[in-house]
Structure formats: structure tokens, C-alpha cells
């Protein structure tokens, strides 16, 4: 159930299954305080993915650009605190993949409706690229695109299902990645949605 996809990328198939209810409860509690919203890119386009988050900072996008912010721009309030259960879960996944002492300070939660996608990009708003990112997939399956260090590099396709966890770090940290449009379906716990949590050391 542990697949080393490439240097610095470990897929832990089904690692989150035993925690599915705890994770769902946490996502619903966070979304009740900081509702999912579709951000706009700096060029004014609507992102198809809706997002929220918890922790000391959340990722925001607006006319000024992309960045981490300590307050939710929609409510003016600090983002909900990261539950210990989530922080500990992410640290355990990172350790299983070989990254000791991972202490995330932000968890971004992406919600994909059917047809939503994320185009190829790099995650570079975090301050410390030596820290890995832990990603948890829930709900409908999706195909993840995993490219190289240049946008034009050919991307591998990695299918991700409910409960799969991927840890990205080291030389993989700056690789381009994206998510193909989510196909129609109904998940017993999440209905017509895919949820992805990414745990990061942002600040
Ligand atoms: C590979 N989210 O929020 S997380 C994102 O499924 C994002 O919602 C995707 O990309 C999603 O930025 C995938 C997996 C991920 C995160 C960071 C990476 C993959 C990565 C950094 C380097 C390489
Ligand atoms: Fe990303």
C-alpha cells in the first residue's frame, strides 16, 4: 500500500480510510465557520474548485495575487484552528513517508464538484520548501497529474481514490501538478464531491 512514485513522492493507499469519519467531521466543522468559496485568479477568472482551510493561515487569491493570509477575507475572522486530530494525522502520514517532525501550520481544503479541475501549477507561496506537503483525497476519485520542474514536462497520471494520502517533498516539492476534471459519480460519504486536504508548513 506504500508506493514510491518518484524521489520525494510517496503514495499511501487507503491511509486515511480508518480516519474517514474524523476527517469528515473536521471538514464540516471548519466549513461551518469558514464556508467553501470559489476564489478568483489575479486575472479575474473564477476557479472551479471551492476552498476553505484551517490553521494559522489560509491560502487566498484575489486581484492582488496569491498568498497566505492569517484571516479569512470573507469573514474577517482568523481561520478556524487546526484540530489536533488533523495535525497529528498529517504528521503520522509524513513520518510514514520518511519525513520526520512535520508540523503543519495550514490545511487547505479543496472541494471539487463534478467537472471541477485544477490546472498545472507549482505550490510556491510557502516560505520553507524543505517541508513536505501531505495531501488527503476523500470522496469521488480523480486523476492527478504529476509533471516535472518545467511546465512543459510530460506529466504522469496518478489515480487517487477516497482515503489515499500522498506525501510530496524533497526534490518533488516544486514539481508542476494538477487535477483532471472530476468525472460524474456519487460517493457514499461525500455525494457528488471530491475533497482534498493539503497540510503545509506555510509560514
Ligand atoms: C506535487 N491540490 O491545492 S494536492 C493545491 O487534489 C493542489 O486538490 C491538489 O495542488 C488537489 O495546491 C493536489 C497534491 C500536491 C500538493 C503539492 C505538491 C501535489 C504536489 C507539490 C509538489 C508536487
Ligand atoms: Fe498544488
mmCIF file of C-alpha atoms and ligand atoms in Angstrom:
data_model
loop_
_atom_site.group_PDB
_atom_site.id
_atom_site.type_symbol
_atom_site.label_atom_id
_atom_site.label_comp_id
_atom_site.label_asym_id
_atom_site.label_seq_id
_atom_site.Cartn_x
_atom_site.Cartn_y
_atom_site.Cartn_z
ATOM 1 C CA UNK A 1 0.000 0.000 0.000
ATOM 2 C CA UNK A 2 3.055 2.229 0.037
ATOM 3 C CA UNK A 3 4.158 3.251 -3.475
ATOM 4 C CA UNK A 4 7.274 5.292 -4.111
ATOM 5 C CA UNK A 5 6.217 7.089 -7.290
ATOM 6 C CA UNK A 6 9.384 9.092 -7.688
ATOM 7 C CA UNK A 7 12.084 10.609 -5.473
ATOM 8 C CA UNK A 8 10.220 12.507 -2.770
ATOM 9 C CA UNK A 9 6.721 11.252 -3.663
ATOM 10 C CA UNK A 10 5.091 8.515 -1.637
ATOM 11 C CA UNK A 11 1.511 7.337 -2.151
ATOM 12 C CA UNK A 12 -0.067 5.750 0.924
ATOM 13 C CA UNK A 13 -3.088 3.931 -0.489
ATOM 14 C CA UNK A 14 -6.032 3.951 1.899
ATOM 15 C CA UNK A 15 -4.013 5.533 4.731
ATOM 16 C CA UNK A 16 -6.932 7.829 5.645
ATOM 17 C CA UNK A 17 -9.690 5.197 5.469
ATOM 18 C CA UNK A 18 -9.694 4.433 9.178
ATOM 19 C CA UNK A 19 -9.978 8.175 9.881
ATOM 20 C CA UNK A 20 -12.631 8.955 7.261
ATOM 21 C CA UNK A 21 -15.300 9.875 9.808
ATOM 22 C CA UNK A 22 -12.976 12.042 11.904
ATOM 23 C CA UNK A 23 -11.769 13.835 8.776
ATOM 24 C CA UNK A 24 -15.330 14.372 7.514
ATOM 25 C CA UNK A 25 -16.464 15.735 10.854
ATOM 26 C CA UNK A 26 -13.495 18.132 10.886
ATOM 27 C CA UNK A 27 -14.157 19.331 7.337
ATOM 28 C CA UNK A 28 -17.826 20.017 8.129
ATOM 29 C CA UNK A 29 -16.935 21.873 11.343
ATOM 30 C CA UNK A 30 -14.362 24.022 9.512
ATOM 31 C CA UNK A 31 -16.749 24.756 6.631
ATOM 32 C CA UNK A 32 -19.407 25.854 9.125
ATOM 33 C CA UNK A 33 -17.025 28.609 10.339
ATOM 34 C CA UNK A 34 -15.245 29.360 7.059
ATOM 35 C CA UNK A 35 -17.578 28.403 4.205
ATOM 36 C CA UNK A 36 -16.223 26.961 0.963
ATOM 37 C CA UNK A 37 -15.853 29.682 -1.655
ATOM 38 C CA UNK A 38 -14.608 29.948 -5.199
ATOM 39 C CA UNK A 39 -11.687 32.334 -5.334
ATOM 40 C CA UNK A 40 -10.770 34.470 -8.317
ATOM 41 C CA UNK A 41 -7.401 34.383 -10.009
ATOM 42 C CA UNK A 42 -5.453 37.664 -10.244
ATOM 43 C CA UNK A 43 -6.705 37.908 -13.837
ATOM 44 C CA UNK A 44 -10.298 37.733 -12.595
ATOM 45 C CA UNK A 45 -11.184 34.176 -13.611
ATOM 46 C CA UNK A 46 -13.375 32.073 -11.363
ATOM 47 C CA UNK A 47 -11.604 28.967 -10.043
ATOM 48 C CA UNK A 48 -13.709 25.822 -10.487
ATOM 49 C CA UNK A 49 -12.523 24.428 -7.158
ATOM 50 C CA UNK A 50 -14.085 25.838 -3.964
ATOM 51 C CA UNK A 51 -11.833 26.117 -0.946
ATOM 52 C CA UNK A 52 -11.594 26.773 2.736
ATOM 53 C CA UNK A 53 -8.988 25.924 5.318
ATOM 54 C CA UNK A 54 -7.847 25.866 8.906
ATOM 55 C CA UNK A 55 -4.722 26.657 10.824
ATOM 56 C CA UNK A 56 -2.682 29.792 11.315
ATOM 57 C CA UNK A 57 -3.012 30.848 7.691
ATOM 58 C CA UNK A 58 -5.197 30.188 4.709
ATOM 59 C CA UNK A 59 -4.451 30.442 1.016
ATOM 60 C CA UNK A 60 -6.178 33.340 -0.711
ATOM 61 C CA UNK A 61 -6.317 34.576 -4.262
ATOM 62 C CA UNK A 62 -7.630 37.910 -5.462
ATOM 63 C CA UNK A 63 -6.743 40.839 -7.703
ATOM 64 C CA UNK A 64 -3.548 41.336 -5.671
ATOM 65 C CA UNK A 65 -2.259 37.810 -6.310
ATOM 66 C CA UNK A 66 -1.856 34.529 -4.455
ATOM 67 C CA UNK A 67 -0.669 34.397 -0.861
ATOM 68 C CA UNK A 68 -1.276 33.065 2.632
ATOM 69 C CA UNK A 69 -3.342 35.269 4.919
ATOM 70 C CA UNK A 70 -3.988 34.910 8.640
ATOM 71 C CA UNK A 71 -7.631 35.945 8.276
ATOM 72 C CA UNK A 72 -10.435 34.678 6.099
ATOM 73 C CA UNK A 73 -11.169 37.566 3.707
ATOM 74 C CA UNK A 74 -14.857 36.551 3.546
ATOM 75 C CA UNK A 75 -15.497 36.792 7.303
ATOM 76 C CA UNK A 76 -12.606 38.960 8.504
ATOM 77 C CA UNK A 77 -12.019 36.330 11.193
ATOM 78 C CA UNK A 78 -8.920 34.205 11.786
ATOM 79 C CA UNK A 79 -9.174 30.838 10.015
ATOM 80 C CA UNK A 80 -10.539 28.061 12.254
ATOM 81 C CA UNK A 81 -7.841 26.441 14.380
ATOM 82 C CA UNK A 82 -6.366 23.212 13.079
ATOM 83 C CA UNK A 83 -7.775 20.346 15.162
ATOM 84 C CA UNK A 84 -5.053 18.286 16.872
ATOM 85 C CA UNK A 85 -6.528 15.193 15.237
ATOM 86 C CA UNK A 86 -5.743 16.639 11.802
ATOM 87 C CA UNK A 87 -2.260 17.873 12.694
ATOM 88 C CA UNK A 88 -1.358 14.533 14.254
ATOM 89 C CA UNK A 89 -2.770 12.606 11.322
ATOM 90 C CA UNK A 90 -0.678 14.639 8.858
ATOM 91 C CA UNK A 91 2.467 14.215 10.960
ATOM 92 C CA UNK A 92 1.901 10.462 11.085
ATOM 93 C CA UNK A 93 1.460 10.280 7.303
ATOM 94 C CA UNK A 94 4.608 12.344 6.744
ATOM 95 C CA UNK A 95 6.596 10.139 9.133
ATOM 96 C CA UNK A 96 5.351 7.020 7.348
ATOM 97 C CA UNK A 97 6.681 8.506 4.122
ATOM 98 C CA UNK A 98 10.031 9.296 5.736
ATOM 99 C CA UNK A 99 9.577 12.956 6.724
ATOM 100 C CA UNK A 100 10.100 13.230 10.470
ATOM 101 C CA UNK A 101 8.878 16.106 12.652
ATOM 102 C CA UNK A 102 6.421 17.581 10.158
ATOM 103 C CA UNK A 103 4.383 20.259 11.964
ATOM 104 C CA UNK A 104 1.888 21.796 9.529
ATOM 105 C CA UNK A 105 0.515 25.258 10.305
ATOM 106 C CA UNK A 106 -2.059 25.347 7.488
ATOM 107 C CA UNK A 107 -4.525 22.907 5.995
ATOM 108 C CA UNK A 108 -6.124 23.916 2.707
ATOM 109 C CA UNK A 109 -9.344 22.141 1.876
ATOM 110 C CA UNK A 110 -10.331 21.960 -1.778
ATOM 111 C CA UNK A 111 -13.816 20.903 -2.832
ATOM 112 C CA UNK A 112 -14.311 19.665 -6.380
ATOM 113 C CA UNK A 113 -17.807 19.464 -7.819
ATOM 114 C CA UNK A 114 -18.213 17.277 -10.884
ATOM 115 C CA UNK A 115 -16.213 18.766 -13.743
ATOM 116 C CA UNK A 116 -14.006 20.878 -11.469
ATOM 117 C CA UNK A 117 -10.285 20.708 -12.175
ATOM 118 C CA UNK A 118 -7.003 22.279 -11.194
ATOM 119 C CA UNK A 119 -4.633 23.227 -13.978
ATOM 120 C CA UNK A 120 -0.901 22.551 -13.788
ATOM 121 C CA UNK A 121 0.809 24.772 -11.240
ATOM 122 C CA UNK A 122 3.592 24.854 -8.653
ATOM 123 C CA UNK A 123 2.985 25.445 -4.940
ATOM 124 C CA UNK A 124 5.382 28.245 -4.126
ATOM 125 C CA UNK A 125 3.578 30.531 -1.672
ATOM 126 C CA UNK A 126 5.015 28.626 1.297
ATOM 127 C CA UNK A 127 8.102 30.019 2.974
ATOM 128 C CA UNK A 128 10.071 26.817 3.553
ATOM 129 C CA UNK A 129 10.291 24.447 0.584
ATOM 130 C CA UNK A 130 12.272 21.943 2.645
ATOM 131 C CA UNK A 131 8.983 20.976 4.305
ATOM 132 C CA UNK A 132 6.783 18.386 2.584
ATOM 133 C CA UNK A 133 3.103 18.661 1.711
ATOM 134 C CA UNK A 134 0.682 15.952 2.819
ATOM 135 C CA UNK A 135 -2.397 15.532 0.632
ATOM 136 C CA UNK A 136 -5.504 13.531 1.564
ATOM 137 C CA UNK A 137 -8.127 12.596 -1.023
ATOM 138 C CA UNK A 138 -11.731 11.975 0.018
ATOM 139 C CA UNK A 139 -14.960 11.358 -1.864
ATOM 140 C CA UNK A 140 -15.079 10.941 -5.619
ATOM 141 C CA UNK A 141 -11.916 9.661 -7.302
ATOM 142 C CA UNK A 142 -9.746 11.834 -9.517
ATOM 143 C CA UNK A 143 -6.712 11.619 -11.745
ATOM 144 C CA UNK A 144 -3.766 13.578 -10.504
ATOM 145 C CA UNK A 145 -1.248 14.976 -12.988
ATOM 146 C CA UNK A 146 2.314 14.940 -11.791
ATOM 147 C CA UNK A 147 4.714 16.811 -14.029
ATOM 148 C CA UNK A 148 8.294 17.963 -13.818
ATOM 149 C CA UNK A 149 10.074 21.128 -12.790
ATOM 150 C CA UNK A 150 9.123 22.859 -16.058
ATOM 151 C CA UNK A 151 5.523 23.385 -17.109
ATOM 152 C CA UNK A 152 6.128 21.721 -20.479
ATOM 153 C CA UNK A 153 7.495 18.482 -18.950
ATOM 154 C CA UNK A 154 5.323 15.482 -19.632
ATOM 155 C CA UNK A 155 3.033 14.678 -16.712
ATOM 156 C CA UNK A 156 2.398 11.240 -15.214
ATOM 157 C CA UNK A 157 -1.179 10.394 -14.283
ATOM 158 C CA UNK A 158 -1.846 9.038 -10.814
ATOM 159 C CA UNK A 159 -5.375 7.869 -9.958
ATOM 160 C CA UNK A 160 -6.378 8.884 -6.432
ATOM 161 C CA UNK A 161 -9.285 7.357 -4.530
ATOM 162 C CA UNK A 162 -11.103 8.038 -1.268
ATOM 163 C CA UNK A 163 -8.668 7.571 1.599
ATOM 164 C CA UNK A 164 -5.452 7.848 -0.414
ATOM 165 C CA UNK A 165 -2.703 10.031 1.034
ATOM 166 C CA UNK A 166 0.252 11.411 -0.913
ATOM 167 C CA UNK A 167 3.343 12.955 0.622
ATOM 168 C CA UNK A 168 5.408 15.269 -1.589
ATOM 169 C CA UNK A 169 8.761 16.576 -0.518
ATOM 170 C CA UNK A 170 12.441 16.924 -1.197
ATOM 171 C CA UNK A 171 13.212 17.140 -4.915
ATOM 172 C CA UNK A 172 9.499 16.724 -5.802
ATOM 173 C CA UNK A 173 8.381 19.771 -3.856
ATOM 174 C CA UNK A 174 8.498 22.202 -6.781
ATOM 175 C CA UNK A 175 7.122 19.920 -9.461
ATOM 176 C CA UNK A 176 4.149 21.012 -11.536
ATOM 177 C CA UNK A 177 0.912 19.226 -10.709
ATOM 178 C CA UNK A 178 -2.806 19.408 -11.338
ATOM 179 C CA UNK A 179 -6.079 17.520 -11.236
ATOM 180 C CA UNK A 180 -8.098 16.441 -14.292
ATOM 181 C CA UNK A 181 -11.838 17.250 -14.339
ATOM 182 C CA UNK A 182 -13.696 15.124 -11.784
ATOM 183 C CA UNK A 183 -15.959 12.615 -13.506
ATOM 184 C CA UNK A 184 -19.656 12.291 -12.620
ATOM 185 C CA UNK A 185 -20.361 9.931 -9.745
ATOM 186 C CA UNK A 186 -21.823 9.661 -6.274
ATOM 187 C CA UNK A 187 -19.722 8.807 -3.242
ATOM 188 C CA UNK A 188 -21.496 7.213 -0.240
ATOM 189 C CA UNK A 189 -19.996 9.727 2.222
ATOM 190 C CA UNK A 190 -19.365 12.799 0.074
ATOM 191 C CA UNK A 191 -22.021 12.602 -2.629
ATOM 192 C CA UNK A 192 -21.090 14.455 -5.806
ATOM 193 C CA UNK A 193 -17.864 15.921 -4.443
ATOM 194 C CA UNK A 194 -14.173 15.250 -4.195
ATOM 195 C CA UNK A 195 -12.421 16.766 -1.182
ATOM 196 C CA UNK A 196 -8.678 17.242 -0.929
ATOM 197 C CA UNK A 197 -6.904 18.354 2.216
ATOM 198 C CA UNK A 198 -3.331 19.588 1.926
ATOM 199 C CA UNK A 199 -1.271 20.055 5.047
ATOM 200 C CA UNK A 200 1.527 22.568 4.722
ATOM 201 C CA UNK A 201 4.109 24.497 6.636
ATOM 202 C CA UNK A 202 3.121 27.835 5.124
ATOM 203 C CA UNK A 203 4.551 30.487 7.455
HETATM 204 C C1 LIG B 1 3.123 17.810 -6.105
HETATM 205 N N1 LIG B 1 -4.274 20.424 -4.738
HETATM 206 O O1 LIG B 1 -4.177 22.801 -3.519
HETATM 207 S S1 LIG B 1 -2.651 18.217 -3.636
HETATM 208 C C2 LIG B 1 -3.252 22.542 -4.309
HETATM 209 O O2 LIG B 1 -6.014 17.436 -5.260
HETATM 210 C C3 LIG B 1 -3.288 21.261 -5.051
HETATM 211 O O3 LIG B 1 -6.649 19.418 -4.705
HETATM 212 C C4 LIG B 1 -4.459 19.181 -5.432
HETATM 213 O O4 LIG B 1 -2.453 21.039 -5.853
HETATM 214 C C5 LIG B 1 -5.797 18.630 -5.100
HETATM 215 O O5 LIG B 1 -2.286 23.276 -4.494
HETATM 216 C C6 LIG B 1 -3.405 18.196 -5.171
HETATM 217 C C7 LIG B 1 -1.198 17.419 -4.019
HETATM 218 C C8 LIG B 1 0.049 18.193 -4.195
HETATM 219 C C9 LIG B 1 0.340 19.292 -3.441
HETATM 220 C C10 LIG B 1 1.573 19.886 -3.575
HETATM 221 C C11 LIG B 1 2.515 19.401 -4.457
HETATM 222 C C12 LIG B 1 0.952 17.727 -5.074
HETATM 223 C C13 LIG B 1 2.197 18.305 -5.222
HETATM 224 C C14 LIG B 1 3.795 19.976 -4.592
HETATM 225 C C15 LIG B 1 4.704 19.448 -5.461
HETATM 226 C C16 LIG B 1 4.369 18.372 -6.238
HETATM 227 FE FE1 LIG B 2 -0.835 22.470 -5.685
#
